[in-house]
Short mmCIF file of C-alpha atoms in Angstrom, two decimals:
data_model
loop_
_atom_site.label_atom_id
_atom_site.label_comp_id
_atom_site.label_asym_id
_atom_site.label_seq_id
_atom_site.Cartn_x
_atom_site.Cartn_y
_atom_site.Cartn_z
CA MET A 1 131.56 103.64 119.77
CA SER A 2 129.03 104.91 122.28
CA GLU A 3 129.04 108.41 123.63
CA LYS A 4 129.42 107.29 127.25
CA ILE A 5 133.03 106.25 126.66
CA ARG A 6 134.02 109.47 124.89
CA THR A 7 135.76 110.92 127.91
CA LEU A 8 139.03 112.33 126.56
CA LYS A 9 139.41 116.10 126.43
CA THR A 10 142.20 118.02 124.72
CA HIS A 11 144.45 118.11 127.78
CA ASN A 12 144.04 114.35 128.35
CA ILE A 13 145.31 113.61 124.84
CA VAL A 14 148.14 116.13 125.21
CA PHE A 15 149.31 114.24 128.32
CA LEU A 16 149.24 110.93 126.46
CA VAL A 17 151.11 112.34 123.44
CA ILE A 18 153.83 114.16 125.38
CA ALA A 19 154.27 111.16 127.68
CA ALA A 20 155.40 109.13 124.65
CA ALA A 21 158.02 111.81 123.97
CA ALA A 22 159.50 111.32 127.49
CA PRO A 23 160.70 114.92 128.06
CA LEU A 24 163.13 114.30 130.94
CA THR A 25 164.64 111.30 129.16
CA VAL A 26 165.13 113.32 125.98
CA VAL A 27 166.59 116.36 127.74
CA SER A 28 168.95 114.48 130.05
CA ALA A 29 170.01 111.74 127.63
CA GLY A 30 168.81 112.50 124.11
CA VAL A 31 170.07 116.07 123.95
CA THR A 32 173.51 115.22 125.30
CA ALA A 33 173.72 112.27 122.90
CA ALA A 34 172.83 114.60 120.01
CA TYR A 35 175.65 116.97 120.98
CA ALA A 36 178.14 114.17 121.56
CA THR A 37 177.39 111.98 118.55
CA SER A 38 176.96 114.70 115.94
CA GLY A 39 179.87 116.80 117.22
CA MET A 40 177.84 119.91 116.41
CA PRO A 41 176.40 122.65 118.68
CA GLY A 42 173.25 123.32 116.61
CA VAL A 43 170.98 120.97 118.56
CA PRO A 44 168.53 123.72 119.71
CA LEU A 45 168.03 124.87 116.13
CA GLY A 46 167.60 121.23 115.09
CA TYR A 47 164.69 120.80 117.49
CA LEU A 48 163.03 123.96 116.23
CA LEU A 49 163.42 122.94 112.59
CA CYS A 50 162.07 119.45 113.28
CA GLY A 51 159.18 121.01 115.18
CA ALA A 52 158.35 123.15 112.16
CA LEU A 53 158.49 120.10 109.87
CA VAL A 54 156.21 118.09 112.16
CA ALA A 55 153.84 121.07 112.28
CA PHE A 56 153.55 121.03 108.48
CA PHE A 57 152.91 117.31 108.65
CA SER A 58 150.20 117.80 111.25
CA VAL A 59 148.22 120.16 109.01
CA GLY A 60 147.27 117.43 106.56
CA PHE A 61 147.35 114.78 109.28
CA CYS A 62 144.71 116.61 111.33
CA ALA A 63 142.55 117.09 108.24
CA MET A 64 142.70 113.32 107.72
CA ALA A 65 141.75 112.82 111.36
CA LYS A 66 138.53 114.74 110.68
CA GLU A 67 137.84 112.73 107.54
CA ILE A 68 138.69 109.33 108.99
CA PRO A 69 138.04 109.24 112.77
CA ASN A 70 139.48 105.77 113.32
CA THR A 71 141.83 104.55 116.03
CA ALA A 72 144.62 103.22 113.78
CA ALA A 73 145.74 106.50 112.25
CA PHE A 74 148.55 105.42 109.92
CA PHE A 75 146.69 102.25 108.92
CA SER A 76 143.46 104.05 108.04
CA TYR A 77 145.04 107.08 106.37
CA VAL A 78 147.41 105.10 104.16
CA SER A 79 144.59 102.72 103.23
CA ALA A 80 142.48 105.67 102.12
CA GLY A 81 145.27 107.48 100.28
CA LEU A 82 147.37 104.75 98.68
CA GLY A 83 145.35 101.55 98.88
CA LYS A 84 144.34 98.84 101.31
CA SER A 85 147.42 96.65 100.92
CA HIS A 86 149.59 99.72 101.48
CA GLY A 87 147.53 100.39 104.60
CA LEU A 88 148.35 96.95 105.96
CA ALA A 89 152.02 97.58 105.18
CA ALA A 90 151.80 100.80 107.21
CA SER A 91 150.08 98.98 110.08
CA SER A 92 152.86 96.38 110.18
CA LEU A 93 155.52 99.08 110.19
CA ALA A 94 153.70 101.01 112.91
CA ILE A 95 153.26 98.02 115.22
CA VAL A 96 156.86 96.85 114.76
CA SER A 97 158.28 100.37 115.20
CA TYR A 98 156.23 101.13 118.30
CA THR A 99 157.03 97.72 119.75
CA ALA A 100 160.76 98.28 119.17
CA MET A 101 160.50 101.61 121.01
CA GLN A 102 158.58 99.95 123.84
CA ILE A 103 161.17 97.18 124.26
CA ALA A 104 163.93 99.80 124.26
CA LEU A 105 162.16 101.79 126.96
CA TYR A 106 161.42 98.77 129.17
CA CYS A 107 165.09 97.80 129.15
CA LEU A 108 166.37 101.33 129.73
CA LEU A 109 163.87 101.76 132.57
CA GLY A 110 165.06 98.54 134.20
CA TYR A 111 168.71 99.53 133.87
CA THR A 112 168.13 103.07 135.18
CA ALA A 113 166.00 101.92 138.12
CA SER A 114 168.55 99.23 139.04
CA SER A 115 171.45 101.71 138.99
CA LEU A 116 169.52 104.31 140.98
CA PHE A 117 168.34 101.83 143.62
CA GLU A 118 171.87 100.49 144.10
CA SER A 119 173.35 103.99 144.43
CA ILE A 120 170.79 105.03 147.05
CA VAL A 121 170.15 101.84 149.03
CA GLY A 122 173.35 99.94 148.27
CA THR A 123 171.51 96.80 147.20
CA TYR A 124 171.63 95.51 143.65
CA ILE A 125 168.38 94.30 142.07
CA HIS A 126 168.61 93.00 138.51
CA TRP A 127 167.33 95.28 135.77
CA ALA A 128 164.89 92.62 134.55
CA VAL A 129 163.08 92.71 137.91
CA TRP A 130 162.45 96.44 137.57
CA ALA A 131 161.39 96.00 133.95
CA LEU A 132 158.87 93.36 135.00
CA ILE A 133 157.50 95.59 137.75
CA ALA A 134 157.00 98.33 135.16
CA LEU A 135 155.39 95.81 132.80
CA SER A 136 152.91 94.77 135.49
CA LEU A 137 151.89 98.37 136.16
CA VAL A 138 151.57 99.11 132.45
CA ALA A 139 149.43 95.99 132.00
CA PHE A 140 147.13 97.16 134.80
CA LEU A 141 146.74 100.64 133.30
CA GLY A 142 146.29 99.16 129.84
CA ILE A 143 142.90 97.66 130.74
CA LYS A 144 141.72 100.92 132.28
CA SER A 145 140.23 103.81 130.33
CA ALA A 146 142.62 106.19 128.57
CA ASP A 147 141.10 108.97 130.66
CA ALA A 148 142.31 107.38 133.91
CA THR A 149 145.75 106.70 132.44
CA SER A 150 146.11 110.26 131.18
CA ARG A 151 145.54 111.65 134.67
CA ILE A 152 148.38 109.59 136.10
CA LEU A 153 150.67 110.52 133.21
CA GLY A 154 149.71 114.16 133.64
CA VAL A 155 151.03 114.15 137.21
CA LEU A 156 154.27 112.44 136.16
CA LEU A 157 154.74 114.87 133.27
CA PHE A 158 154.24 117.84 135.58
CA LEU A 159 156.91 116.59 137.97
CA GLU A 160 159.50 115.85 135.29
CA SER A 161 158.76 119.19 133.62
CA CYS A 162 159.45 120.92 136.92
CA ALA A 163 162.85 119.19 137.05
CA ILE A 164 163.70 120.39 133.54
CA VAL A 165 162.58 123.95 134.29
CA PHE A 166 164.68 123.88 137.46
CA PHE A 167 167.76 122.94 135.41
CA CYS A 168 167.06 125.65 132.84
CA VAL A 169 166.70 128.34 135.50
CA LEU A 170 170.01 127.27 137.07
CA ALA A 171 171.74 127.30 133.68
CA ILE A 172 170.45 130.75 132.75
CA ARG A 173 171.35 132.21 136.12
CA ASN A 174 174.80 130.58 136.12
CA PRO A 175 176.04 130.39 132.51
CA ALA A 176 179.58 129.15 132.02
CA ASP A 177 180.55 131.85 129.50
CA GLY A 178 177.64 134.27 129.61
CA LEU A 179 174.40 133.85 127.71
CA SER A 180 174.75 133.38 123.96
CA ILE A 181 172.61 132.33 120.99
CA GLY A 182 175.34 130.80 118.85
CA THR A 183 173.63 127.40 118.96
CA LEU A 184 170.68 128.92 117.08
CA SER A 185 172.88 130.01 114.19
CA PRO A 186 172.52 128.05 110.90
CA SER A 187 176.30 127.58 110.83
CA ALA A 188 176.02 125.56 114.07
CA LEU A 189 173.76 123.07 112.29
CA ILE A 190 175.48 122.69 108.94
CA GLY A 191 178.36 120.28 108.64
CA THR A 192 179.32 116.62 108.43
CA GLY A 193 177.24 115.78 111.50
CA THR A 194 174.00 117.40 110.31
CA GLY A 195 172.32 114.10 109.46
CA THR A 196 173.19 112.54 112.80
CA LEU A 197 172.00 115.62 114.67
CA LEU A 198 168.66 115.72 112.87
CA ALA A 199 168.18 111.99 113.42
CA PHE A 200 168.43 112.57 117.18
CA THR A 201 166.25 115.68 117.22
CA ILE A 202 163.42 114.17 115.15
CA ALA A 203 163.40 111.24 117.58
CA GLY A 204 162.21 113.68 120.24
CA PHE A 205 158.92 113.99 118.36
CA MET A 206 158.20 110.28 118.11
CA GLY A 207 154.67 109.62 119.30
CA ILE A 208 153.34 113.01 118.22
CA GLU A 209 151.07 111.26 115.71
CA SER A 210 149.48 109.13 118.45
CA SER A 211 146.87 111.85 119.12
CA ALA A 212 144.66 110.50 116.33
CA MET A 213 144.64 107.04 117.91
CA TYR A 214 142.30 108.37 120.59
CA SER A 215 139.74 109.76 118.13
CA GLU A 216 137.14 107.15 119.09
CA GLU A 217 137.52 107.99 122.79
CA ALA A 218 137.69 111.78 122.43
CA ILE A 219 134.96 114.29 123.11
CA ASN A 220 134.28 116.13 119.84
CA PRO A 221 137.26 114.54 118.00
CA GLU A 222 137.03 116.93 115.02
CA LYS A 223 138.27 119.69 117.31
CA THR A 224 139.95 117.78 120.11
CA ILE A 225 142.44 115.83 117.96
CA PRO A 226 143.76 118.79 115.90
CA ASN A 227 144.00 121.00 118.97
CA ALA A 228 145.82 118.33 120.99
CA THR A 229 148.22 117.63 118.14
CA LEU A 230 149.17 121.26 117.54
CA ILE A 231 149.48 122.02 121.27
CA SER A 232 151.75 118.99 121.73
CA ILE A 233 153.99 120.03 118.84
CA LEU A 234 154.34 123.59 120.16
CA ILE A 235 155.13 122.37 123.68
CA ILE A 236 157.62 119.72 122.60
CA SER A 237 159.52 121.84 120.05
CA GLY A 238 159.68 124.87 122.34
CA PHE A 239 160.55 122.83 125.42
CA TYR A 240 163.29 120.81 123.75
CA GLY A 241 164.71 123.77 121.89
CA PHE A 242 164.92 125.87 125.06
CA SER A 243 166.22 123.01 127.21
CA SER A 244 168.98 122.05 124.76
CA TRP A 245 169.97 125.73 124.54
CA SER A 246 170.10 125.86 128.36
CA ILE A 247 172.39 122.82 128.45
CA ALA A 248 174.77 124.67 126.11
CA GLN A 249 174.72 127.65 128.48
CA SER A 250 175.54 125.43 131.46
CA THR A 251 178.81 124.30 129.87
CA GLY A 252 179.49 127.18 127.52
CA GLU A 253 178.55 126.89 123.86
CA SER A 254 182.15 126.40 122.81
CA GLN A 255 182.51 123.46 125.23
CA VAL A 256 179.11 121.79 125.02
CA VAL A 257 180.16 119.12 122.51
CA ASP A 258 183.29 118.18 124.45
CA SER A 259 181.37 118.15 127.74
CA ALA A 260 178.64 115.95 126.29
CA GLN A 261 181.20 113.52 124.88
CA GLU A 262 182.96 113.36 128.22
CA SER A 263 180.00 113.17 130.61
CA GLY A 264 177.14 111.82 128.51
CA SER A 265 173.76 111.88 130.25
CA ASP A 266 175.49 112.65 133.57
CA LEU A 267 176.09 116.18 132.28
CA PHE A 268 172.53 117.16 133.22
CA PHE A 269 172.74 115.80 136.76
CA ASN A 270 176.36 116.87 137.36
CA PHE A 271 175.49 120.50 136.66
CA ILE A 272 172.64 120.47 139.17
CA ALA A 273 174.98 118.95 141.76
CA SER A 274 177.70 121.52 140.99
CA GLN A 275 175.28 124.34 141.81
CA GLY A 276 174.86 123.09 145.36
CA TYR A 277 171.81 120.89 144.87
CA GLU A 278 173.48 117.50 145.05
CA SER A 279 170.95 116.30 147.63
CA ILE A 280 168.02 116.47 145.15
CA VAL A 281 169.83 114.74 142.27
CA PRO A 282 168.55 111.27 143.32
CA LEU A 283 165.00 112.65 143.33
CA ILE A 284 165.41 113.97 139.79
CA GLN A 285 166.93 110.65 138.73
CA LEU A 286 163.81 108.99 140.16
CA LEU A 287 161.76 111.27 137.93
CA LEU A 288 163.82 109.97 135.01
CA VAL A 289 162.51 106.49 135.85
CA THR A 290 158.92 107.76 136.00
CA SER A 291 159.52 109.56 132.68
CA LEU A 292 160.44 106.25 131.08
CA PHE A 293 157.42 104.63 132.69
CA ALA A 294 155.12 107.31 131.26
CA ALA A 295 156.65 106.80 127.81
CA VAL A 296 156.35 103.02 127.83
CA THR A 297 152.72 103.33 129.00
CA ALA A 298 151.92 105.69 126.13
CA PHE A 299 153.50 103.37 123.56
CA HIS A 300 151.62 100.42 125.06
CA ASN A 301 148.35 102.31 124.57
CA SER A 302 149.24 103.08 120.95
CA ILE A 303 150.15 99.49 120.09
CA SER A 304 147.02 98.13 121.78
CA ARG A 305 144.79 100.42 119.73
CA TYR A 306 146.48 99.36 116.52
CA LEU A 307 145.93 95.71 117.36
CA MET A 308 142.35 96.44 118.35
CA ALA A 309 141.66 98.21 115.03
CA LEU A 310 143.15 95.33 113.01
CA GLY A 311 141.27 92.74 115.06
CA ARG A 312 138.00 94.62 114.70
CA GLU A 313 138.35 94.51 110.92
CA GLN A 314 139.35 90.81 111.22
CA VAL A 315 142.65 91.37 109.46
CA ILE A 316 144.21 89.56 112.42
CA TRP A 317 142.63 87.51 115.23
CA LYS A 318 139.21 89.13 115.63
CA ASN A 319 139.10 88.70 119.42
CA LEU A 320 141.80 91.38 119.65
CA GLY A 321 139.17 93.84 118.41
CA THR A 322 137.04 93.64 121.54
CA THR A 323 136.79 96.53 123.99
CA SER A 324 135.48 96.97 127.51
CA GLU A 325 132.57 99.20 128.48
CA ASN A 326 135.00 102.05 129.09
CA GLY A 327 136.44 101.72 125.58
CA ALA A 328 139.75 100.14 126.59
CA PRO A 329 141.12 97.53 124.13
CA VAL A 330 141.41 94.89 126.86
CA ALA A 331 142.25 91.83 124.75
CA ALA A 332 144.83 93.71 122.65
CA SER A 333 146.34 95.23 125.77
CA LEU A 334 146.73 91.88 127.50
CA PHE A 335 148.23 90.41 124.34
CA GLN A 336 150.73 93.25 124.17
CA SER A 337 151.62 92.76 127.84
CA CYS A 338 152.32 89.08 127.20
CA PHE A 339 154.57 90.02 124.32
CA GLY A 340 156.37 92.51 126.57
CA LEU A 341 157.04 89.68 129.01
CA PHE A 342 158.45 87.60 126.16
CA ALA A 343 160.64 90.50 124.96
CA ILE A 344 162.14 91.14 128.41
CA ALA A 345 162.82 87.41 128.87
CA THR A 346 164.48 87.29 125.44
CA ALA A 347 166.68 90.29 126.25
CA LEU A 348 167.69 88.67 129.54
CA LEU A 349 168.53 85.41 127.78
CA ALA A 350 170.54 87.27 125.12
CA GLN A 351 172.55 88.98 127.84
CA LYS A 352 173.31 85.67 129.54
CA LEU A 353 174.30 83.91 126.31
CA SER A 354 176.48 86.79 125.09
CA GLY A 355 178.21 87.25 128.45
CA TYR A 356 177.66 91.03 128.22
CA ASP A 357 177.89 93.06 131.43
CA GLU A 358 174.97 94.76 133.21
CA SER A 359 174.97 97.67 130.74
CA PHE A 360 173.45 95.35 128.11
CA PRO A 361 169.87 96.71 128.36
CA SER A 362 171.12 100.27 127.89
CA ALA A 363 174.14 99.91 125.59
CA ILE A 364 172.71 97.22 123.30
CA VAL A 365 168.95 96.76 123.56
CA PHE A 366 168.02 100.42 123.97
CA SER A 367 170.49 101.57 121.32
CA TRP A 368 169.45 99.04 118.70
CA MET A 369 165.72 99.01 119.34
CA SER A 370 165.27 102.77 119.65
CA ASN A 371 167.13 103.36 116.39
CA ALA A 372 165.07 100.67 114.68
CA GLY A 373 161.83 102.18 115.98
CA GLY A 374 162.85 105.72 115.07
CA PHE A 375 163.79 104.66 111.55
CA GLY A 376 160.44 102.93 111.03
CA LEU A 377 158.44 105.85 112.39
CA VAL A 378 160.18 108.41 110.17
CA PHE A 379 159.38 106.21 107.16
CA LEU A 380 155.76 106.04 108.35
CA LEU A 381 155.56 109.83 108.64
CA LEU A 382 156.86 110.07 105.09
CA THR A 383 154.40 107.47 103.79
CA THR A 384 151.49 109.10 105.60
CA SER A 385 152.38 112.49 104.12
CA VAL A 386 152.27 110.95 100.65
CA SER A 387 148.92 109.33 101.50
CA VAL A 388 147.46 112.64 102.65
CA TYR A 389 148.49 114.27 99.39
CA PHE A 390 146.90 111.58 97.23
CA TYR A 391 143.78 111.31 99.37
CA PHE A 392 142.95 114.97 98.87
CA ARG A 393 143.69 114.68 95.16
CA LYS A 394 140.76 112.26 95.06
CA HIS A 395 138.59 114.35 97.40
CA LYS A 396 138.95 117.89 96.12
CA GLY A 397 137.52 121.07 97.56
CA LEU A 398 137.24 119.90 101.17
CA TYR A 399 140.00 122.12 102.57
CA PRO A 400 142.24 125.00 101.38
CA VAL A 401 145.14 124.23 99.04
CA PHE A 402 147.64 124.87 101.84
CA VAL A 403 146.11 122.00 103.83
CA THR A 404 145.74 119.52 100.98
CA LYS A 405 148.84 120.23 98.85
CA VAL A 406 151.35 122.73 100.22
CA ALA A 407 151.79 121.40 103.77
CA PRO A 408 151.86 117.70 102.73
CA THR A 409 154.41 118.48 99.99
CA ILE A 410 156.69 120.23 102.47
CA ALA A 411 156.31 117.25 104.83
CA ILE A 412 157.15 114.81 102.02
CA ILE A 413 160.31 116.69 101.11
CA GLY A 414 161.32 117.11 104.75
CA PHE A 415 160.75 113.55 105.88
CA GLY A 416 162.19 112.20 102.64
CA THR A 417 165.39 114.12 103.33
CA MET A 418 165.32 112.96 106.95
CA PHE A 419 164.91 109.34 105.87
CA VAL A 420 167.96 109.53 103.59
CA LEU A 421 170.04 111.28 106.27
CA ILE A 422 169.18 108.64 108.87
CA LEU A 423 170.18 105.86 106.49
CA ALA A 424 173.42 107.66 105.62
CA ASN A 425 174.29 108.16 109.30
CA PHE A 426 172.97 104.89 110.74
CA GLU A 427 176.48 103.73 111.58
CA ASN A 428 176.93 106.78 113.85
CA LEU A 429 173.58 106.07 115.49
CA ILE A 430 174.61 102.49 116.30
CA GLY A 431 177.76 103.87 117.91
CA ASP A 432 180.03 100.87 117.30
CA ALA A 433 182.14 100.60 114.15
CA GLU A 434 182.51 96.84 114.63
CA LEU A 435 178.76 96.47 114.21
CA TRP A 436 178.74 98.05 110.75
CA TYR A 437 176.47 95.30 109.44
CA LEU A 438 173.59 96.60 111.55
CA VAL A 439 173.46 99.56 109.16
CA PHE A 440 171.96 97.12 106.67
CA VAL A 441 170.33 94.56 108.96
CA ILE A 442 168.10 96.79 111.12
CA PRO A 443 166.58 98.96 108.34
CA THR A 444 166.08 95.87 106.19
CA ILE A 445 164.19 94.02 108.93
CA ILE A 446 161.96 97.04 109.56
CA LEU A 447 161.15 97.51 105.87
CA LEU A 448 160.55 93.78 105.36
CA CYS A 449 157.86 93.95 108.03
CA GLY A 450 156.12 96.51 105.85
CA VAL A 451 156.51 94.23 102.84
CA ALA A 452 154.95 91.39 104.85
CA GLY A 453 151.95 93.60 105.62
CA PHE A 454 151.54 94.43 101.93
CA VAL A 455 151.70 90.75 100.98
CA ARG A 456 149.08 90.01 103.64
CA GLY A 457 146.80 92.54 101.98
CA GLU A 458 147.27 91.03 98.54
CA LEU A 459 146.50 87.55 99.90
CA LEU A 460 143.33 88.83 101.58
CA LYS A 461 142.26 90.37 98.28
CA ARG A 462 142.24 86.91 96.74
CA SER A 463 141.13 84.71 99.63
CA HIS A 464 138.83 86.99 101.68
CA PRO A 465 137.64 89.86 99.47
CA HIS A 466 134.95 90.89 101.97
CA ILE A 467 137.64 91.51 104.61
CA TYR A 468 139.94 93.20 102.11
CA SER A 469 137.25 95.59 100.90
CA ASN A 470 136.55 96.59 104.52
CA ILE A 471 140.18 97.47 105.37
CA GLY A 472 140.48 100.94 106.86
CA SER A 473 136.74 101.30 107.50
CA GLY A 474 136.98 101.26 111.28
CA HIS A 475 134.26 98.63 111.76
CA PRO A 476 133.82 94.85 111.35
CA PRO A 477 133.19 93.40 107.88
CA GLY A 478 129.52 93.44 106.92
CA GLU A 479 128.54 96.15 109.38
CA SER A 480 126.67 98.89 107.52
CA ARG A 481 128.10 101.93 109.19
CA VAL A 482 129.78 104.86 107.45
CA GLN A 483 132.89 106.04 109.25
CA SER A 484 134.51 108.34 106.74
CA ARG A 485 134.70 109.61 103.20
CA ALA A 486 137.22 106.84 102.60
CA THR A 487 134.45 104.23 102.70
CA ALA A 488 131.49 106.25 101.42
CA GLU A 489 131.40 109.55 99.57
CA PRO A 490 129.06 112.01 101.29
CA LYS A 491 126.76 114.20 99.30
CA ASN A 492 128.57 117.46 99.98
CA SER A 493 131.85 116.03 98.65
CA GLN A 494 130.09 114.73 95.53
CA LEU A 495 128.61 118.16 94.91
CA VAL A 496 131.96 119.85 95.33
CA THR A 497 133.61 117.41 92.94
CA SER A 498 130.77 117.73 90.40
CA ALA A 499 130.96 121.52 90.54
CA GLN A 500 134.68 121.43 89.92
CA ASP A 501 134.21 119.03 87.00
#
C-alpha cells in the first residue's frame, strides 16, 4: 500500500468508528429500549461497565493491530492466533454480522425518513424509496477515499452530538425529581433483567473494533489505530453513560422504566417538546436520519474492506481485492452496494407477501437483523480475545504481561459472560413471545456461517495449499512481502524467545 494513500489521521478514524455506533440513534432509541425491555434503571452503569470491558479488549486488540497491520482485523488476528481455518470462520461471521447490521439500519432509516417526511410535508413516500436513496449515497461515498467520507461523517456526528448535549442540558436544568445518582448504583443493575440490559448496552459499542480496518490507509498506523480506538471507547462510554443518566433525570429515576415502556423512543423528543422547544423537534428527528446514514456508511466501509482483504488473498473472487489509486476498495464496495439493493428488495417483497403494515422495516427487519448482528459481533469479540491470548503465548516478550495475558483474560471472561446472557435473554430481545423459535433460529444461522467459513478453510488446505498458507498475510499468494510477525518471525522476536528459552 503506497504512502500517497495513507491519509487517515486519528480524528478521521474516530469519526468513522463513532459513526458506526450511531450516537443519536442509540440515545433516543437504544437507551429507552434498554430501560423498557430490561425493566431496570441501571442503564447508565451498564454503559460504563461495558465501556470498561471493551477497553480491556482494546489493550490486546491494539497490540495485535501493531503486529498485524492488515485491513481485515478479526480475520487476520484470529488466523494468527488460532489458525487459518478459524480465521476464515471469523471472516464469515464478521461479514454476516456487519451485513445484518447494515440491512437493519437501511430499513430503519427508510422507515424513519418516511415517517418524518409525512409528518412535516403531509405526503407519504414509501420507506423503500428512502432506503434506496440512502443506498445510492452510500454507494457513491464507498468508492471515494475513507478520508473524504470521514469528513462528511464528522460534520454529521457533530450535529447529532449537539442535539444530544442539548437534551442533556435541558434534563439537568429541569429534572423531574431533582438530580440523583441512583441509576449508577450496583443494585440498579442487578436483577432478572441484567442480561437483557447488558445486551442492549454492549450493542452501543458495536463497530468499535473497526478502527483496525483502516490500518492500511492510516498515517503511522502503529500510533494512529491504538489512539483512535481508545479515544472512541472513552467518548462512547462516557457519552452514553451520561446521556442515559440524563434521560433518567428527565423523567425521574423512579419513573424512567415506566416512561420508557409507555413512550418508547418518543420519550427523548417528547421531553424536548415539553420544555418549550417543540419547533426544533423535527430538526432533531432529521438528525436521527443522518445518524442512521452515518452508521450505515461506516458499516458499508467495514464490509467492503473485509471483502477486499479476502479477495486480495484469493480466498474469494480475486477481483474484489482491487483498490483505486486513493486506496478505496472499489470493486468490493460496488459488490456490497448491489447486495444492499437485493436486501432492500427482499425486505420489501417479504412485507408484501406477509401483509404486514408499514412498521415492518422497523418492527421486524430492524429488530431481527440488529439482534442477529449484535449476537455475531459479541461472539467475534470473544473469539478475537481468545486469539490475542494465544498469539502472544507464541510470541513472548513483545509486550508487558498486562497487555498479553491480563487484559485478554478479562475480555474473555467478560465477553463469554455477555455471550451467555444474550443467548439466555434472546427471547426478550426479539420482543414477541409468539416468535420464540427465533431464539434458536437466528443464533444458529449466525454460527453456521462461521462453520461454513471454517469448512472453506479446510477445503482450501486440501485443494489450494498455496492460498491456504497465505491466509491472513495481507497480500496476494506468492507475493514475497512480510506484513507481520504472523507470517514471518522478525529477528528481535526470535532473540527474545531464545533468551527466554
